[in-house]
Coordinates of C-alpha atoms in Angstrom, one line a residue:
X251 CA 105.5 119.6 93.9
X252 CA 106.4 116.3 95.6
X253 CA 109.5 115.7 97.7
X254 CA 112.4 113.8 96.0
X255 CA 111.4 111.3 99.0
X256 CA 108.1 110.9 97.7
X257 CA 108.9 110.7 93.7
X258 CA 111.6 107.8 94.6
X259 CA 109.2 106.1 96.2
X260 CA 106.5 106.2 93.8
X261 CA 108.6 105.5 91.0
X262 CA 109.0 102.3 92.6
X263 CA 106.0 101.4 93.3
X264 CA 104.4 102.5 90.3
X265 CA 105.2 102.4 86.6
X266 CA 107.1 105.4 84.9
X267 CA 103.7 106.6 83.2
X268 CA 101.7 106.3 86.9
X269 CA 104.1 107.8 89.0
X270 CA 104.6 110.6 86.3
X271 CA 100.7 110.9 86.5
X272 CA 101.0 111.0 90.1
X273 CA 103.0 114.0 90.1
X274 CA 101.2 116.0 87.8
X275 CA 98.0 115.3 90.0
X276 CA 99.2 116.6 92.9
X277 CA 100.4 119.8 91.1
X278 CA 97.3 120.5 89.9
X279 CA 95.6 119.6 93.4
X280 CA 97.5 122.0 94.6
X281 CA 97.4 124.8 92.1
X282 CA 93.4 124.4 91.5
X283 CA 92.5 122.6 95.1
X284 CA 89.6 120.6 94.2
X285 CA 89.3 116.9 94.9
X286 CA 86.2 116.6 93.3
X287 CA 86.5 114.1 89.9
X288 CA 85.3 116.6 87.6
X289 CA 86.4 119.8 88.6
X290 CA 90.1 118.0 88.7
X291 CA 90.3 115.7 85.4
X292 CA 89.2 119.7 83.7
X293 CA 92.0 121.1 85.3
X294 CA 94.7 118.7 84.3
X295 CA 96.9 119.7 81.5
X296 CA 96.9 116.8 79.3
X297 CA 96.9 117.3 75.4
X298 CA 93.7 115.0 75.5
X299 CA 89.8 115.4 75.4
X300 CA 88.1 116.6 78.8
X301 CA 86.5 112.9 78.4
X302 CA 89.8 111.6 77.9
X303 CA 91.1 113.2 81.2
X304 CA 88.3 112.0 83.0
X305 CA 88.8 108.2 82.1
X306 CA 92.5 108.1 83.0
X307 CA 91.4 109.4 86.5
X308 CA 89.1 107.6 86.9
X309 CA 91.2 104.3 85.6
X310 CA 94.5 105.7 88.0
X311 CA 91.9 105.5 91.4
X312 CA 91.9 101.8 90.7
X313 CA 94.6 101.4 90.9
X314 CA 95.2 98.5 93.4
X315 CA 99.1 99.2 94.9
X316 CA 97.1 102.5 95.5
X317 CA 96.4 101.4 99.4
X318 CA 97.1 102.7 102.6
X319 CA 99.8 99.5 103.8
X320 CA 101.5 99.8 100.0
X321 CA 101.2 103.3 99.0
X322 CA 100.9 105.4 102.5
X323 CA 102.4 103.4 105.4
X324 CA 106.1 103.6 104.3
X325 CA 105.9 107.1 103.4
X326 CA 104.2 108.1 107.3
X327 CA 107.3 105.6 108.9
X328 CA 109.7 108.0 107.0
X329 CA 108.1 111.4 107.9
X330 CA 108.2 110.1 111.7
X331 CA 112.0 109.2 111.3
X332 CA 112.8 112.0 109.5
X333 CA 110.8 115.0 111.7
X334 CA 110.3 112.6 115.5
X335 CA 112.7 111.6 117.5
X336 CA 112.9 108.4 119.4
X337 CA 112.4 110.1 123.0
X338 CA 109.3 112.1 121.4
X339 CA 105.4 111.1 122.4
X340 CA 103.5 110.5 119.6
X341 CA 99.9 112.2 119.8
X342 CA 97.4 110.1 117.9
X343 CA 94.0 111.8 117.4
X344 CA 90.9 109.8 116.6
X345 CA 87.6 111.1 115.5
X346 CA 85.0 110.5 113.0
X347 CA 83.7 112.5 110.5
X348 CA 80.6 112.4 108.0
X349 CA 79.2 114.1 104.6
X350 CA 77.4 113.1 101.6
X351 CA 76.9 109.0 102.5
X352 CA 80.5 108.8 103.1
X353 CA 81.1 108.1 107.4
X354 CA 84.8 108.5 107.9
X355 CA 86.7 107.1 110.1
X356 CA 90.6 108.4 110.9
X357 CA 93.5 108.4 113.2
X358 CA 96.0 111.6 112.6
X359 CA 99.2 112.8 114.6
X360 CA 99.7 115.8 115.6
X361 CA 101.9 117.6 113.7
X362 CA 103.1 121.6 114.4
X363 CA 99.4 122.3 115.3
X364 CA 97.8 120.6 112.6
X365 CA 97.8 116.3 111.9
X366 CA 99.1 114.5 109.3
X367 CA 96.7 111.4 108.5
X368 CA 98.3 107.9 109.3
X369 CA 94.6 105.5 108.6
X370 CA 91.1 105.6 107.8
X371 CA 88.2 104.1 107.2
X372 CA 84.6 104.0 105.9
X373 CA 82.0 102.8 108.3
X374 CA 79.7 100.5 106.5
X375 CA 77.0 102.1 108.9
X376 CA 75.7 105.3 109.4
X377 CA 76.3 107.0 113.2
X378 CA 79.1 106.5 115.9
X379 CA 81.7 103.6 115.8
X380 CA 82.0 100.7 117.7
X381 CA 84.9 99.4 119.6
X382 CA 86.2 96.9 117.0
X383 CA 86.0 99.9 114.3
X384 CA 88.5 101.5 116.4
X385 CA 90.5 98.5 117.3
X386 CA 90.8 97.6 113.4
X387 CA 91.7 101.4 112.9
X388 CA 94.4 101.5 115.0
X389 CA 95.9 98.2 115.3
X390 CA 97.9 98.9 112.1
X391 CA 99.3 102.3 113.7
X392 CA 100.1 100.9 116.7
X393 CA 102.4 97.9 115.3
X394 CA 104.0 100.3 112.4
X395 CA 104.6 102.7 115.4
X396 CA 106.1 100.3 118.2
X397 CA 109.1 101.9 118.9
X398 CA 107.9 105.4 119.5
X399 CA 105.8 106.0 122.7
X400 CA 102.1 106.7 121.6
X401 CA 99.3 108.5 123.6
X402 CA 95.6 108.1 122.1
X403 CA 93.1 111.2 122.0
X404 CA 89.4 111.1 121.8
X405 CA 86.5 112.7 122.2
X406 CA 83.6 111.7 124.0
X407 CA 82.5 109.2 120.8
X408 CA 85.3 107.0 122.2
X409 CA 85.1 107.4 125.8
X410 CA 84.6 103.7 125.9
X411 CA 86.2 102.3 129.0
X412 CA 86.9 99.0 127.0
X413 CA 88.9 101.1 124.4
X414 CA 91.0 102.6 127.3
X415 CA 91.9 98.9 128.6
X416 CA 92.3 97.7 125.1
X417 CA 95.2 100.6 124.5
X418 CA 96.4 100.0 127.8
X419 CA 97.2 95.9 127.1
X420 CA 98.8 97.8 123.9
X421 CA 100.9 100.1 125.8
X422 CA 99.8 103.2 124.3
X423 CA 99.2 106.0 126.5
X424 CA 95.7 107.5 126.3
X425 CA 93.3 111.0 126.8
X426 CA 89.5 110.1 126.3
X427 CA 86.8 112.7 127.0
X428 CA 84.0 111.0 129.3
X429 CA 80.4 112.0 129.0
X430 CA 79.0 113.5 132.3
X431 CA 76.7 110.6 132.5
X432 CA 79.4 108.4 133.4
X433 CA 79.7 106.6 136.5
X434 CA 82.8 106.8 139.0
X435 CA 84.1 104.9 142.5
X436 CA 86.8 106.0 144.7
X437 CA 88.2 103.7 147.1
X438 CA 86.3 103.2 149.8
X439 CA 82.9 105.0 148.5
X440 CA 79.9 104.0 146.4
X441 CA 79.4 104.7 142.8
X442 CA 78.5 108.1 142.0
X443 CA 78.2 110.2 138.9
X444 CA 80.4 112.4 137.5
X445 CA 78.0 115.3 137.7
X446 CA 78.0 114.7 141.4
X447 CA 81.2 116.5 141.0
X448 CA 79.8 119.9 140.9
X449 CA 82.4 120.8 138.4
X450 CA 82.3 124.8 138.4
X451 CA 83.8 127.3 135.9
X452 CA 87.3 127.8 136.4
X453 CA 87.6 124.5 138.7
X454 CA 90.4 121.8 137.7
X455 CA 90.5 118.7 139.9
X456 CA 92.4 114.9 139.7
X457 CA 91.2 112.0 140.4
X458 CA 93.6 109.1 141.0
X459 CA 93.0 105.5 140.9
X460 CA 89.1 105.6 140.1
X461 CA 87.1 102.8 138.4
X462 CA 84.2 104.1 135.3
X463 CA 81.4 102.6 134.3
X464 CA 78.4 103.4 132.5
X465 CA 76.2 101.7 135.2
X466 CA 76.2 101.7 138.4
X467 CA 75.4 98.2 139.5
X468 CA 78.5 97.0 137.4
X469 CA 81.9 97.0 139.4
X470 CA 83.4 98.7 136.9
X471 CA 87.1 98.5 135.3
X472 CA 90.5 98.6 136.3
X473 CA 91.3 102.0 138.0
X474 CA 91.9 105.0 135.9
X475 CA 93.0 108.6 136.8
X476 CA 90.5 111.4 135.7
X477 CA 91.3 114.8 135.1
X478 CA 88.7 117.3 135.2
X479 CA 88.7 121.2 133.9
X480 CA 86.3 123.7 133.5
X481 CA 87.8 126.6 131.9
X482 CA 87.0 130.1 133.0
X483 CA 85.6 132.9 131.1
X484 CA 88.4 134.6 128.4
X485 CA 87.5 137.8 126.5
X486 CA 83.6 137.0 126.8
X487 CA 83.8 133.2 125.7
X488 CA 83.0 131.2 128.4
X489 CA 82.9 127.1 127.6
X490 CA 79.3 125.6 128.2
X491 CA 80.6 122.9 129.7
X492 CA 83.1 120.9 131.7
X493 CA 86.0 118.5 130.6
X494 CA 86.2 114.8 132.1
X495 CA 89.1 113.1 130.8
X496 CA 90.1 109.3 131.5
X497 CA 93.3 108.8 131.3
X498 CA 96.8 107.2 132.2
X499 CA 98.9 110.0 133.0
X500 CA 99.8 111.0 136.1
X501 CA 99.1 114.5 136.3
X502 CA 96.8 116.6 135.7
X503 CA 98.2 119.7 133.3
X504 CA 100.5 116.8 131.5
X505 CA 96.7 115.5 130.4
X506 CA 94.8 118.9 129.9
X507 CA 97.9 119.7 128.0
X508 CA 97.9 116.3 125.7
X509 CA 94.0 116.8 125.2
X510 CA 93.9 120.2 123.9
X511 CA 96.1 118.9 121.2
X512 CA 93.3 116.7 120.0
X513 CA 92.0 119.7 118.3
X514 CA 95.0 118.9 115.0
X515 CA 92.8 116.3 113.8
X516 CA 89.7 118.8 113.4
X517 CA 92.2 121.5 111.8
X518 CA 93.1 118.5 109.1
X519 CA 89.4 117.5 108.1
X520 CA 89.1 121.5 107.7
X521 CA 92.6 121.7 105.6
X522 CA 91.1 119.0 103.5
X523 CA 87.7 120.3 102.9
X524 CA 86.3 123.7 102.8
X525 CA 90.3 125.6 103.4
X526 CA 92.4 123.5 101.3
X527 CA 90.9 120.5 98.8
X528 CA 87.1 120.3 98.8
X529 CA 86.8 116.8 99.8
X530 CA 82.9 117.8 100.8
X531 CA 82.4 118.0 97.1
X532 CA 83.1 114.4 96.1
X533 CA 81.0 111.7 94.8
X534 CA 82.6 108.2 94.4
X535 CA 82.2 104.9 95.0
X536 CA 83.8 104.3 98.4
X537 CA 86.1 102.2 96.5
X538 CA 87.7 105.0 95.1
X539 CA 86.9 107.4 98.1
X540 CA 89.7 105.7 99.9
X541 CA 92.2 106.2 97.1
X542 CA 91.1 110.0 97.3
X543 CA 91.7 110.1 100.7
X544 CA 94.8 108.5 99.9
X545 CA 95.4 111.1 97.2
X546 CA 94.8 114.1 99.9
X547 CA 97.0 112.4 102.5
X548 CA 99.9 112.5 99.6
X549 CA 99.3 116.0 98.5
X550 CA 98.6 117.5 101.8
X551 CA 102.1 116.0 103.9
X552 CA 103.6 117.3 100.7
X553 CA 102.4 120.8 100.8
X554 CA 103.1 120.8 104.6
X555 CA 107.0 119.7 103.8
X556 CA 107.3 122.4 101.3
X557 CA 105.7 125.0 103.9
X558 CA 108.4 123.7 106.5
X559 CA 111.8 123.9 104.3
X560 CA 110.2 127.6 102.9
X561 CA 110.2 128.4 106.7
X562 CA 113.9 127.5 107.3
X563 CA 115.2 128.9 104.5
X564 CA 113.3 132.2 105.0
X565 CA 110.9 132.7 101.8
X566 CA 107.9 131.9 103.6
X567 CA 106.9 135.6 104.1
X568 CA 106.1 136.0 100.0
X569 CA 103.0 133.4 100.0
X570 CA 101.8 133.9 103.7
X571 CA 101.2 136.9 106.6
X572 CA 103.3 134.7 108.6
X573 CA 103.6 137.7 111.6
X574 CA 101.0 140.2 112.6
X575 CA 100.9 142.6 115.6
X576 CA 98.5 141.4 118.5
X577 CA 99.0 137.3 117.2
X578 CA 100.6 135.2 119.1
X579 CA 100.2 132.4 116.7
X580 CA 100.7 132.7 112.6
X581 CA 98.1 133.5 110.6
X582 CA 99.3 130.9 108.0
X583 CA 100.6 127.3 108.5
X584 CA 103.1 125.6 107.0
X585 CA 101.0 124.0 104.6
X586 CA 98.9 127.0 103.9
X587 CA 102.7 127.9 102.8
X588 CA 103.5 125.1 101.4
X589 CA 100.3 124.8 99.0
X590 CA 100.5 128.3 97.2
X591 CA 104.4 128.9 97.1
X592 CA 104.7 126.8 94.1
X593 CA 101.7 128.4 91.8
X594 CA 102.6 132.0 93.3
X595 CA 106.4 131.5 92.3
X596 CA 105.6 129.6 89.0
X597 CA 102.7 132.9 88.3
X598 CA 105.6 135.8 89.2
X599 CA 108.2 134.1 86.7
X600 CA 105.9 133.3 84.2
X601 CA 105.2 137.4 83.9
X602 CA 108.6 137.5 82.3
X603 CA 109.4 140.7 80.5
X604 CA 106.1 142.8 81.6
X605 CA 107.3 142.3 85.3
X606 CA 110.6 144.0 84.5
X607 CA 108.7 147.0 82.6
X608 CA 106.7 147.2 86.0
X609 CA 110.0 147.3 88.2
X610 CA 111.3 149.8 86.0
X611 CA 108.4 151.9 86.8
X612 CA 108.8 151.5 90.5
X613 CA 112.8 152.6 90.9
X614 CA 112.2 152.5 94.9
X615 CA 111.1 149.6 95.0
X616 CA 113.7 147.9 92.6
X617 CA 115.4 146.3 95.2
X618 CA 112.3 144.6 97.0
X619 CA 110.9 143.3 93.8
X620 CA 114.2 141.9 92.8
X621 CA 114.5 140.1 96.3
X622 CA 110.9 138.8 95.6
X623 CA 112.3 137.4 91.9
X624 CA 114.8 135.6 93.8
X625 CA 112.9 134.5 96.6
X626 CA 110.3 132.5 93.4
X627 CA 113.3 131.2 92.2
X628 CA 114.5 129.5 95.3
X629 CA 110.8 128.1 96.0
X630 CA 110.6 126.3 92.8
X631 CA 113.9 124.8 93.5
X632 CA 112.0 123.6 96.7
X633 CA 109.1 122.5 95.1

């Protein structure tokens, strides 16, 4: 279930019997998708009591080479080389997200609509972060990716001025959402807000050169450009609101274009919860939280690398409705792919004989089923 990348690595890092336990969690992750401690030392298949099961899990989360700079970092510098190139903008998308007591902090890039996690953190404080949360978030990123050009998106949790100068001294590129509440100054006129805009549905407009604060009797910052949208109404949906982005770029559909990709990070925390691993469902120490995360990262990028090389070689059509009439986008990702090929292929093979009594049954239809038998066999040579 892992790439060959990804079982070199690990049986490196860890010892035969960890790396070997590795594997087999993140074939059962994938076959029985549940994160949760319980549900997922029941569902390994080790020759040991369910109590037994437990305590080895429980024992491998522990684990202390199991961190994001040892056990994470060098595989996301790999999956850059391997699938970026050089001249390719990096999106980074940050948000925060929060269940049980747990207040999670991430930065994700943007990867073929969805984002592949690169760090996170738990907040040791309930509510929005702070500025040196996201500087201590993204620090790490932003030195492991130096030589790629980066461009940081937000939403209006980090529409903090200070952050935007911060990344700018870094050289990274950014998109943050303002609140309307913000404060703006052209050259040569006072301070007004950006409500003052009279921002109307289906207006865009640019701002160049612009200083931001959040109060008015402060001078404000460096200048900034600001790109504003309302969308119109489409097919009866019409947005309740405008969008106010600060930003470095120089145009305004380059930075409308980079912000809508934002959205990858909220497809992730959905591919990792309620649509793909169940991560709501967990109750750790935060300890072992992060090595969970860690544990989703792993099995996730895996599932996603699968869905990929299943898509070039053709296959992918036998564990997703990859093309429907009136879609212009698939109805399953890569990792959606990726995740089931493995226990759909190993559950068609493992019918053995009764399958081939079934084909026999269906004559016209011989040939399909016999191109499906193939198609299994050539996905668990993937996998």
């Amino acid at each position: 279930m892992m790439p060959a990348f990804y079982q070199t690595f690990f049986a490196h890092l860890l010892t035969a019997r960890q790396s070997l336990f590795l594997h087999l969690l993140v074939a059962t992750l994938q076959t029985h998708k549940q994160l949760a401690l319980g549900k997922l030392s029941q569902a390994l298949p080790l020759p040991i009591t369910a109590d037994s099961r437990k305590r080895a899990l429980q024992r491998f989360l522990t684990l202390d080479k199991l961190n994001i700079f040892e056990a994470w970092f060098p595989l996301v510098l790999y999956l850059v080389l391997t699938h970026f190139s050089k001249t390719t903008t990096l999106k980074l998308a940050i948000d925060r997200t929060d269940w049980w007591h747990y207040n999670v902090l991430t930065v994700a890039l943007v990867w073929h609509r969805h984002a592949l996690p690169l760090n996170w953190t738990l907040l040791d404080h309930p509510g929005n972060s702070n500025l040196e949360d996201q500087q201590l978030l993204l620090s790490p990123v932003l030195s492991l990716l130096s030589a790629y050009r980066v461009v940081v998106l937000g939403d209006r949790e980090f529409c903090s001025v200070k952050l935007a100068n911060w990344l700018r001294s870094r050289k990274a590129g950014f998109c943050l959402r303002l609140k309307i509440s913000e404060y703006i100054r052209q050259q040569g006129a006072d301070f007004r807000s950006l409500k003052s805009l009279e921002l109307q549905p289906g207006m865009s407009m640019f701002l160049g050169g612009v200083r931001v604060t959040k109060n008015r009797k402060n001078k404000g910052f460096e200048p900034f450009n600001i790109a504003c949208i309302w969308k119109r109404k489409i097919r009866n949906m019409q947005p309740g609101e405008g969008w106010y982005i600060l930003t470095d770029r120089p145009k305004l559909h380059e930075a409308l274009e980079l912000y809508a990709d934002r959205w990858g990070i909220e497809v992730w925390h959905k591919d990792v919860k309620s649509c793909g691993y169940h991560l709501e469902e967990v109750r750790v120490s935060q300890e072992r939280m992060m090595r969970v995360l860690l544990l989703a990262s792993i099995a996730w990028s895996a599932a996603m690398l699968n869905g990929l090389q299943l898509e070039r070689i053709g296959v992918d059509k036998y564990t997703g409705r990859v093309q429907e009439k009136q879609r212009r986008l698939r109805r399953h990702s890569p990792f959606r792919v990726g995740q089931y090929a493995w226990h759909w292929a190993q559950a068609v093979l493992g019918l053995g004989d009764w399958l081939d009594n079934l084909i026999d049954t269906c004559r016209n239809k011989a040939r399909d089923c016999r191109r499906g038998l193939r198609a299994a066999r050539l996905m668990l040579s993937v996998t």
